mmCIF file of C-alpha atoms in Angstrom:
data_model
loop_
_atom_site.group_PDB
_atom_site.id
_atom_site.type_symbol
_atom_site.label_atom_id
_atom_site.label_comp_id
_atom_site.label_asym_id
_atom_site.label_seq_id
_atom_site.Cartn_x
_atom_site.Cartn_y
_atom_site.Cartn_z
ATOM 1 C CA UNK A 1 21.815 -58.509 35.597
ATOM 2 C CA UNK A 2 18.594 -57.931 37.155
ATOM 3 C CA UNK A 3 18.084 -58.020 40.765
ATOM 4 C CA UNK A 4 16.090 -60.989 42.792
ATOM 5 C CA UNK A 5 14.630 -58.971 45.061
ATOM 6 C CA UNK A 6 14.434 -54.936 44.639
ATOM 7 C CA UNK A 7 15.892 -53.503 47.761
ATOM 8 C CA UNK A 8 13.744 -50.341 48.696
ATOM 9 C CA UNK A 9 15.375 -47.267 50.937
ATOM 10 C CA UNK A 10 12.333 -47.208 52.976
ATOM 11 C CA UNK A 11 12.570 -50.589 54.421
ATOM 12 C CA UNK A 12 13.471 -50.596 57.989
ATOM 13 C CA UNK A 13 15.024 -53.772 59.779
ATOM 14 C CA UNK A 14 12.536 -56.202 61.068
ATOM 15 C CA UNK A 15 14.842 -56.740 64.049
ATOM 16 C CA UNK A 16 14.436 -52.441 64.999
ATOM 17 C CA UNK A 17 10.847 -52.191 64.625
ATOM 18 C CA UNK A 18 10.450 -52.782 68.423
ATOM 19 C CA UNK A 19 12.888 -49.627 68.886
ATOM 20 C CA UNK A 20 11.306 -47.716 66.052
ATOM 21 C CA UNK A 21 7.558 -48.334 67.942
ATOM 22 C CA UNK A 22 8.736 -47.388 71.073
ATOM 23 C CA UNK A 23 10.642 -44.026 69.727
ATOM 24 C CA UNK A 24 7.439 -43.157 68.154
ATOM 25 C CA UNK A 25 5.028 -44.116 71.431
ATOM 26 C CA UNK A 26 7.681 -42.099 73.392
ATOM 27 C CA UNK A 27 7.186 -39.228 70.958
ATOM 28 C CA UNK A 28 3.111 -39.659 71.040
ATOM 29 C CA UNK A 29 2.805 -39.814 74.475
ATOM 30 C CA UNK A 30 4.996 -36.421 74.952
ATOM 31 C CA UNK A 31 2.368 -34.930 72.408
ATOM 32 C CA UNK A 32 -1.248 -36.618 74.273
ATOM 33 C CA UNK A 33 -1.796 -33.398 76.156
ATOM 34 C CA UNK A 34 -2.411 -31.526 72.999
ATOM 35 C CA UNK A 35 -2.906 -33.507 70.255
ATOM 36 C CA UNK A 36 -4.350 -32.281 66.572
ATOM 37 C CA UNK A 37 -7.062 -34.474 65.381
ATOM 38 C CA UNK A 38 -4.603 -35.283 62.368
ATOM 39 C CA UNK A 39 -7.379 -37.526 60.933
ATOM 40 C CA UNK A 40 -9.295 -34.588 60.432
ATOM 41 C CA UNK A 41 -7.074 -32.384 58.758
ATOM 42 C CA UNK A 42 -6.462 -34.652 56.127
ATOM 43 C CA UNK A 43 -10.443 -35.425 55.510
ATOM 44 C CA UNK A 44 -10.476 -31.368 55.154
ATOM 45 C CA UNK A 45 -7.303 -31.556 52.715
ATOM 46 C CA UNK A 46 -9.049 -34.286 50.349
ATOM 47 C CA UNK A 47 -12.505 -33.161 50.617
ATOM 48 C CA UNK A 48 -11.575 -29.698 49.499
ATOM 49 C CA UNK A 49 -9.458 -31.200 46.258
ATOM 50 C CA UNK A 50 -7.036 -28.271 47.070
ATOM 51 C CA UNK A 51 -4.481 -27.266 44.660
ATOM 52 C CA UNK A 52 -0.839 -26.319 45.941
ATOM 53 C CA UNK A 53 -1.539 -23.039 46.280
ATOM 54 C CA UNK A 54 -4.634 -23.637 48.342
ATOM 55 C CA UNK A 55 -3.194 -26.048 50.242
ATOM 56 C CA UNK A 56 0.318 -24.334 51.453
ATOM 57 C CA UNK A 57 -2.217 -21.224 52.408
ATOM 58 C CA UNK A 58 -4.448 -23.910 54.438
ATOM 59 C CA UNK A 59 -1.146 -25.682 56.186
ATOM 60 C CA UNK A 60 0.082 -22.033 57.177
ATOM 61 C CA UNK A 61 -3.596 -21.491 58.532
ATOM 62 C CA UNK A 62 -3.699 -24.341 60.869
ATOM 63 C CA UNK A 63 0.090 -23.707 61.997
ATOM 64 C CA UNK A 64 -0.739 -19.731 62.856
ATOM 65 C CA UNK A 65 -4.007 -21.767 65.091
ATOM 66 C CA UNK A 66 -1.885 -24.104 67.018
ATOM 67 C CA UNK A 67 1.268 -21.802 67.507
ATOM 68 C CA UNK A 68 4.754 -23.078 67.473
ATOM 69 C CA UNK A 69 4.378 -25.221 70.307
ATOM 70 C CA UNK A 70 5.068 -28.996 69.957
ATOM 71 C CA UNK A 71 1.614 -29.164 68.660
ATOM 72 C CA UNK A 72 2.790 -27.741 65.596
ATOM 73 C CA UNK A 73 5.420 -30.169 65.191
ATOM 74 C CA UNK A 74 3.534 -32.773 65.731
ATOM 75 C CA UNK A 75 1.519 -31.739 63.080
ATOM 76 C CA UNK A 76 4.151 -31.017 60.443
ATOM 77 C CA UNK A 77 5.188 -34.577 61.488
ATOM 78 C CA UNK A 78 2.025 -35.991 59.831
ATOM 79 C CA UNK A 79 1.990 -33.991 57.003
ATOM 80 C CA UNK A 80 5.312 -35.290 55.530
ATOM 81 C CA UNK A 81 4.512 -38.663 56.755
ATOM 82 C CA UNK A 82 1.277 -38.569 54.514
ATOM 83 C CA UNK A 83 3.580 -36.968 51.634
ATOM 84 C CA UNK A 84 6.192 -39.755 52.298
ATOM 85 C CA UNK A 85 3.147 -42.488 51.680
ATOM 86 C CA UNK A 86 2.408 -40.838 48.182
ATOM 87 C CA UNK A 87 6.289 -41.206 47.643
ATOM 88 C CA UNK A 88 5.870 -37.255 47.147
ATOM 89 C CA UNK A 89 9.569 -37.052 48.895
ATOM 90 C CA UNK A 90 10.424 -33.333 47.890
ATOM 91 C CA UNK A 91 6.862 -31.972 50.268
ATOM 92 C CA UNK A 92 8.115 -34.779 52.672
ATOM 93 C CA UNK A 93 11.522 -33.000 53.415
ATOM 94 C CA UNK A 94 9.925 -29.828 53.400
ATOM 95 C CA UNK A 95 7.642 -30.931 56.083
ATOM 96 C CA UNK A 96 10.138 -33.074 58.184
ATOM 97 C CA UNK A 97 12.253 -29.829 58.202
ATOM 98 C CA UNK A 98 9.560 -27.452 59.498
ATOM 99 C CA UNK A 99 8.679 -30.361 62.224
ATOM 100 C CA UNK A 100 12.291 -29.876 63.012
ATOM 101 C CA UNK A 101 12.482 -26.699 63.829
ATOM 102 C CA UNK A 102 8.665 -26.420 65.557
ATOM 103 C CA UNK A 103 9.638 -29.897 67.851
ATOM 104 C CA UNK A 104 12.760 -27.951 68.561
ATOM 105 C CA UNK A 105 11.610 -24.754 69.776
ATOM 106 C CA UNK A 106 9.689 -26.348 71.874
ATOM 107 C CA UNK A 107 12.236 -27.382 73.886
ATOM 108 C CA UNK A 108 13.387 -24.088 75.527
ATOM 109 C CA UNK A 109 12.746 -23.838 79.238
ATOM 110 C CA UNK A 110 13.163 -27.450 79.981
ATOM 111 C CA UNK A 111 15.506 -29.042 81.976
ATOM 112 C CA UNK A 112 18.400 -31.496 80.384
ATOM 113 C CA UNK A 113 16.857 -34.802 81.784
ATOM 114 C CA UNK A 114 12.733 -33.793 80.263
ATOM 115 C CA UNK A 115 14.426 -32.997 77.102
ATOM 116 C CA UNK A 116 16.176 -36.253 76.959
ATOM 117 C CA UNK A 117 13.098 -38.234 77.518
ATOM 118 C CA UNK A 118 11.858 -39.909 73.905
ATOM 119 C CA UNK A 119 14.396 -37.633 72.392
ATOM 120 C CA UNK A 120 18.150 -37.493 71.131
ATOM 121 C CA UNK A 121 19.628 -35.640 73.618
ATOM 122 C CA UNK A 122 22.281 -33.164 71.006
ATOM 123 C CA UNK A 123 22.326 -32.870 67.636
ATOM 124 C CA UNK A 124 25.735 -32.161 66.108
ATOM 125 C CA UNK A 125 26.715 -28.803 64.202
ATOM 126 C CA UNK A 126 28.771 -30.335 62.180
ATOM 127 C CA UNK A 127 25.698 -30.813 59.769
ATOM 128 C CA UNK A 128 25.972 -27.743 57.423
ATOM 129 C CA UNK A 129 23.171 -27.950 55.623
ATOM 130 C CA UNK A 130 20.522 -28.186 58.256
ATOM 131 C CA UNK A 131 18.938 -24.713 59.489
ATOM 132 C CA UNK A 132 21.182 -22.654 61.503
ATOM 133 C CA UNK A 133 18.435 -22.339 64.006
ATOM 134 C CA UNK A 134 18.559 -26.293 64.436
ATOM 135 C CA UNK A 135 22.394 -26.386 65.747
ATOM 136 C CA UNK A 136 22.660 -27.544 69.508
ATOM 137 C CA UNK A 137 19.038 -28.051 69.349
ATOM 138 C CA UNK A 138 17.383 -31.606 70.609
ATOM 139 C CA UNK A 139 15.840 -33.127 68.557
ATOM 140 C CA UNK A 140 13.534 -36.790 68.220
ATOM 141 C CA UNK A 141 16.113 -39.616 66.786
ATOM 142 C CA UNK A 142 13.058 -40.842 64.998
ATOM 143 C CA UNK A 143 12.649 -37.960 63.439
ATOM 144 C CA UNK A 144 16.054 -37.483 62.184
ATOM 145 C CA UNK A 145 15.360 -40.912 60.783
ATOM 146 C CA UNK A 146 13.011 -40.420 59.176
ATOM 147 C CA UNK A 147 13.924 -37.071 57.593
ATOM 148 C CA UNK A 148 17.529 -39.011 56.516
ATOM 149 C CA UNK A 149 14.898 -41.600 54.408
ATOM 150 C CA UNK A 150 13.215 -39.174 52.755
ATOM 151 C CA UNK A 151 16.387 -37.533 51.438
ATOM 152 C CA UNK A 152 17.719 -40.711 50.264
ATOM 153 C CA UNK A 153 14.400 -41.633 48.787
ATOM 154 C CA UNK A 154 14.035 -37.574 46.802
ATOM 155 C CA UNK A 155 18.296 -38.398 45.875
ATOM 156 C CA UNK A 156 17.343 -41.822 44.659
ATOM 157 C CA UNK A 157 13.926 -40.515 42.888
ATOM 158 C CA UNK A 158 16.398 -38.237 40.762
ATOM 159 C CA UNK A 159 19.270 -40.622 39.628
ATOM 160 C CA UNK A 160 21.012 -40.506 43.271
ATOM 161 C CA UNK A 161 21.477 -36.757 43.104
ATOM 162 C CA UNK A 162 24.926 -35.765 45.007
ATOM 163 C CA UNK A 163 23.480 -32.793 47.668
ATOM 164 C CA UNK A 164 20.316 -35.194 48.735
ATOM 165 C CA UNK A 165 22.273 -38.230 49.012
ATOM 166 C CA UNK A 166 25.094 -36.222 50.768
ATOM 167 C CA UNK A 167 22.388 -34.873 53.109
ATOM 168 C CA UNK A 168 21.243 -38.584 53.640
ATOM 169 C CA UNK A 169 24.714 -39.731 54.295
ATOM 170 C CA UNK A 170 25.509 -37.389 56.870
ATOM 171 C CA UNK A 171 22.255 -37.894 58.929
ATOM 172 C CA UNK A 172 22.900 -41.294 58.932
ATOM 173 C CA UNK A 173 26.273 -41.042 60.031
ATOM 174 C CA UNK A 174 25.552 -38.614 62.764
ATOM 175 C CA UNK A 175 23.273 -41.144 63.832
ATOM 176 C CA UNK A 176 25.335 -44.112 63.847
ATOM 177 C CA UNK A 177 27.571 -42.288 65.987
ATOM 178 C CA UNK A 178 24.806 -41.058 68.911
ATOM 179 C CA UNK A 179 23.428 -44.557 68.709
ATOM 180 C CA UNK A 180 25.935 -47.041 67.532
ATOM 181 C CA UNK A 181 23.533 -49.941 68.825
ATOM 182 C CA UNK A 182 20.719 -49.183 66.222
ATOM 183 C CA UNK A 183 21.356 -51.151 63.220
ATOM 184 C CA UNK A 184 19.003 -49.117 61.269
ATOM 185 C CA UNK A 185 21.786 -46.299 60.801
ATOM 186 C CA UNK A 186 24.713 -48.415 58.960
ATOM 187 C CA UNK A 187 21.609 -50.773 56.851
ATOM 188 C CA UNK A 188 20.552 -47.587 55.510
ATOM 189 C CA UNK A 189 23.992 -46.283 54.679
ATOM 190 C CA UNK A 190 24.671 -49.838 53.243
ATOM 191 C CA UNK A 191 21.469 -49.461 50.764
ATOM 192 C CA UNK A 192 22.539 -46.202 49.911
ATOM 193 C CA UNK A 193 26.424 -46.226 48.832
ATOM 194 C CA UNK A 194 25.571 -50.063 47.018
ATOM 195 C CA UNK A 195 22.331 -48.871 45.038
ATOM 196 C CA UNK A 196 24.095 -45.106 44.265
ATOM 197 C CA UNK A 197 27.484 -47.270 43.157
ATOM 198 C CA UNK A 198 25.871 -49.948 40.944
ATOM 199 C CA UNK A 199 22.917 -47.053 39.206
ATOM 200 C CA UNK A 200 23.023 -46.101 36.069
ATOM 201 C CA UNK A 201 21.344 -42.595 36.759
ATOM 202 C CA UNK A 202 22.585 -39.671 35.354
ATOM 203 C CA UNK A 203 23.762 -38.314 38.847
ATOM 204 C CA UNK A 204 25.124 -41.211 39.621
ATOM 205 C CA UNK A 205 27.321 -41.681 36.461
ATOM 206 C CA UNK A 206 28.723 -37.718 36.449
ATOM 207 C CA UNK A 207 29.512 -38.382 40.573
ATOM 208 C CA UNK A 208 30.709 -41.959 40.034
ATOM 209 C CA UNK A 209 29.928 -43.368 43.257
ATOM 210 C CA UNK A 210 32.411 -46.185 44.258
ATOM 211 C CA UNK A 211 30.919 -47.148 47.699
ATOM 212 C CA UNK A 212 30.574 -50.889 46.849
ATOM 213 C CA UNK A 213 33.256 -51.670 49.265
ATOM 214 C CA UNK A 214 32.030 -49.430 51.996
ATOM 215 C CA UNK A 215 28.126 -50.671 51.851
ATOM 216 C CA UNK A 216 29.603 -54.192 51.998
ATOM 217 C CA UNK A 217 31.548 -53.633 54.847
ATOM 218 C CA UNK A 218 28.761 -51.969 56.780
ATOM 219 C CA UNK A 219 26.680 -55.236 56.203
ATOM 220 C CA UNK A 220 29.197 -57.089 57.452
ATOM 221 C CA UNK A 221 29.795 -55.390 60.543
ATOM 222 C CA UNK A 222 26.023 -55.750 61.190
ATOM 223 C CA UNK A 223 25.697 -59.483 60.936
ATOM 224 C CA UNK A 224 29.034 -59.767 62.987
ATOM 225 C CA UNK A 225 27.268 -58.354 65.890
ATOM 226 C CA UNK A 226 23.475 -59.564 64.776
ATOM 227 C CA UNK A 227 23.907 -62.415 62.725
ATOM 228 C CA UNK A 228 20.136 -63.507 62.361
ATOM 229 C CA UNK A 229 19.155 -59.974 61.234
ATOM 230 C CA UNK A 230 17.418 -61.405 58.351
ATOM 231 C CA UNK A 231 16.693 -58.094 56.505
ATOM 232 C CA UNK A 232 20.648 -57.283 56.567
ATOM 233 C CA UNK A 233 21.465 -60.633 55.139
ATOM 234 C CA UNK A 234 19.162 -59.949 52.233
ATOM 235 C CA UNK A 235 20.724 -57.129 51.217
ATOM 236 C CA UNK A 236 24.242 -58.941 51.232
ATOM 237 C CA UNK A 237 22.744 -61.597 49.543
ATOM 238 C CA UNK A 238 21.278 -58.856 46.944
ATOM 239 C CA UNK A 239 24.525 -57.130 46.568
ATOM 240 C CA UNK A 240 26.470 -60.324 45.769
ATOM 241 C CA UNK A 241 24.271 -61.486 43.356
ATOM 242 C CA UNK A 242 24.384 -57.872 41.782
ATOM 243 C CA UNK A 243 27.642 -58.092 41.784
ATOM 244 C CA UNK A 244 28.073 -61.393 39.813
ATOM 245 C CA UNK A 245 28.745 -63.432 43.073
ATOM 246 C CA UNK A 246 25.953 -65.560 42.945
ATOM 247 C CA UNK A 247 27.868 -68.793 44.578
ATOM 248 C CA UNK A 248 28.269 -66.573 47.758
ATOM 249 C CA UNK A 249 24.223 -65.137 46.872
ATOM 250 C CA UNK A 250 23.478 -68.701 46.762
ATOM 251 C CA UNK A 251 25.054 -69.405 50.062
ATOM 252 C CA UNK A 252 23.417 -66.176 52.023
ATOM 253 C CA UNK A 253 20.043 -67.428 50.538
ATOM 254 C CA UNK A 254 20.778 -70.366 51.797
ATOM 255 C CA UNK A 255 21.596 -69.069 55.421
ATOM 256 C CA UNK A 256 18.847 -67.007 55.918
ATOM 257 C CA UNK A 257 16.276 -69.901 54.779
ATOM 258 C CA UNK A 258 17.987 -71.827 57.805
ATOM 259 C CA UNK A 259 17.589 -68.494 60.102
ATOM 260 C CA UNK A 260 13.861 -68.759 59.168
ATOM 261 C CA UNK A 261 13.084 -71.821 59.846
ATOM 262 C CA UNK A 262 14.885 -71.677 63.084
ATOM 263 C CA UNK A 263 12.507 -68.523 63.663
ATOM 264 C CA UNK A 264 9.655 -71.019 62.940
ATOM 265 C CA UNK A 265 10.702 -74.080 65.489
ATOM 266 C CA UNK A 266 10.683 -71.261 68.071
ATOM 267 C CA UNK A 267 7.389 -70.354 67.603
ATOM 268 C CA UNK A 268 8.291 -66.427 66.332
ATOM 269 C CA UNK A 269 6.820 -66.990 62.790
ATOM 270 C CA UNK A 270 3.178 -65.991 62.704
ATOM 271 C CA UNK A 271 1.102 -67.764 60.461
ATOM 272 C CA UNK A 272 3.372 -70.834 59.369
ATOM 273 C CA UNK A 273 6.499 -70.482 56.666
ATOM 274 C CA UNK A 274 3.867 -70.960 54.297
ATOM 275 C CA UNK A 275 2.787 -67.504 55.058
ATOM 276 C CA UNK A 276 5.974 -65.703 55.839
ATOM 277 C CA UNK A 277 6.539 -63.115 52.929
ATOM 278 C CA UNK A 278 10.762 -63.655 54.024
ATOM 279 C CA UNK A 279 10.647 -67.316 53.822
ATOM 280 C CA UNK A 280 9.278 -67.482 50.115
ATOM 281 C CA UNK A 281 11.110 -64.673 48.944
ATOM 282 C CA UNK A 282 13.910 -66.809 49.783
ATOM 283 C CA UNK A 283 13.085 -69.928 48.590
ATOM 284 C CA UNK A 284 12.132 -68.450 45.310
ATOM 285 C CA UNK A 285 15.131 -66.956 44.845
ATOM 286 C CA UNK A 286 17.220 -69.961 45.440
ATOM 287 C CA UNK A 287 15.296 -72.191 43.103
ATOM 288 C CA UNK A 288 15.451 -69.106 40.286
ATOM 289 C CA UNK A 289 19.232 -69.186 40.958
ATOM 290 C CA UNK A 290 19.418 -73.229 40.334
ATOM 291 C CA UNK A 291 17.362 -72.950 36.991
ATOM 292 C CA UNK A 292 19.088 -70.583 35.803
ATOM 293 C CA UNK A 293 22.364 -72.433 36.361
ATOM 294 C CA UNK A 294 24.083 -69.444 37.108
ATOM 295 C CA UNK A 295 26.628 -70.869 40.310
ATOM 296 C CA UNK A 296 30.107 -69.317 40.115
#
């Protein structure tokens, strides 16, 4: 059965992107002092057409000319961000990982309260397969967040391969428990077990993911403490009707066109339902449900 609305790893909950802005301004401002011009790096990068080669020589260049400072970081921050963009998920991790361990070093010398400032304040050891030099380092939540993504994302891109996916997992649980307030930690968990459980990728079949249950209880839990986080109620609405539920689809749909509209009387729609991308994703998947008679 197909799906009404594909449900992408890289979508972040419309309800966090206030936290996710300020993490990242938090993270800028830390950098201001001595900032790369990032825009200019990447004109060099695609005016010179370089090939791999060329470039991993050029990005070792202009690390060896800002040091490992939290310039560097910074840097290596951009660079898989830009690689993330072209969905080029493999360079992203390898990227995310050196901004790790640059934005960590950085860090030695300060006191406890600087370090916590627009940063997670301990990272756990319990994470194996990070660098050794990253354990009981601090590092930027945001970061971690983003570096989680793009192993879900290179997991996904290769039939939900096991070690990515387990990678994914465990960042996202370590998360979860630091900030149990941030929704975006159990969504993405959610989108992972359900879309790695209901794939037909090779991984995915010799594994044989049975999350279902989990990612469904992880939505729940979310909507029990946010229950207008529209973005979460998709997703239950797109595992349901995945699942053959489309009576209960039919009745999430149904909710979150009422959440909407609620949204609209109190003036936090911009632009009118008429052009809200939610709203008429909504209403076209409850009218494709009714023609297609498919209630049960």
């Amino acid at each position: 059965m197909k799906t009404l609305i594909p449900l992408s790893l890289i979508l972040l909950l419309t309800s966090c992107d206030s936290l996710e802005d300020l993490a990242r301004e938090n993270w800028e401002k830390k950098q201001a002092k001595n900032q790369v011009n990032f825009e200019d790096v990447e004109k060099w990068k695609q005016n010179l057409a370089l090939n791999e080669s060329e470039l991993r020589n050029l990005d070792k260049a202009i690390h060896d000319m800002v040091g490992q400072t939290a310039k560097a970081g910074a840097l290596s921050w951009k660079i898989a961000q830009a690689y993330m963009k072209a969905s080029n998920y493999e360079m992203g991790l390898r990227f995310y990982q050196r901004s790790l361990d640059e934005s960590s070093a950085d860090t030695n010398g300060l006191s406890k309260e600087a370090k916590n400032q627009g940063r997670v304040a301990y990272w756990e050891s319990a994470l194996p397969y990070f660098d050794r030099a990253l354990i009981y380092r601090d590092v930027d939540k945001q970061l971690l967040f983003e570096m989680g993504l793009a192993y879900a994302n290179a997991s996904k891109d290769m039939g939900w391969e096991p070690e990515r996916r387990s990678r994914a997992v465990e960042i996202f649980h370590a998360l979860t428990r630091f900030d149990p307030k941030d929704s975006r930690f159990p969504y993405q968990l959610a989108l992972i077990y359900f879309d790695s459980s209901v794939s037909t990728g090779t991984w995915a079949i010799q594994e044989g993911y049975r999350d279902v249950e989990k990612a469904m209880n992880l939505i729940d839990a979310i909507l029990l403490v946010e229950p207008e986080n529209v973005a979460t109620r998709f997703a239950k609405a797109n595992f349901l009707y995945q699942l053959g539920k489309t009576n209960q689809s039919y009745s999430e749909y149904q909710s979150i066109k009422s959440i909407i509209e609620d949204f609209d009387k109190r003036g936090e729609i911009r632009g009118g339902l008429e052009n809200n991308a939610s709203y008429q994703n909504v209403i076209r998947n409850i009218e494709k449900i009714q023609s297609s008679n498919l209630m049960k």
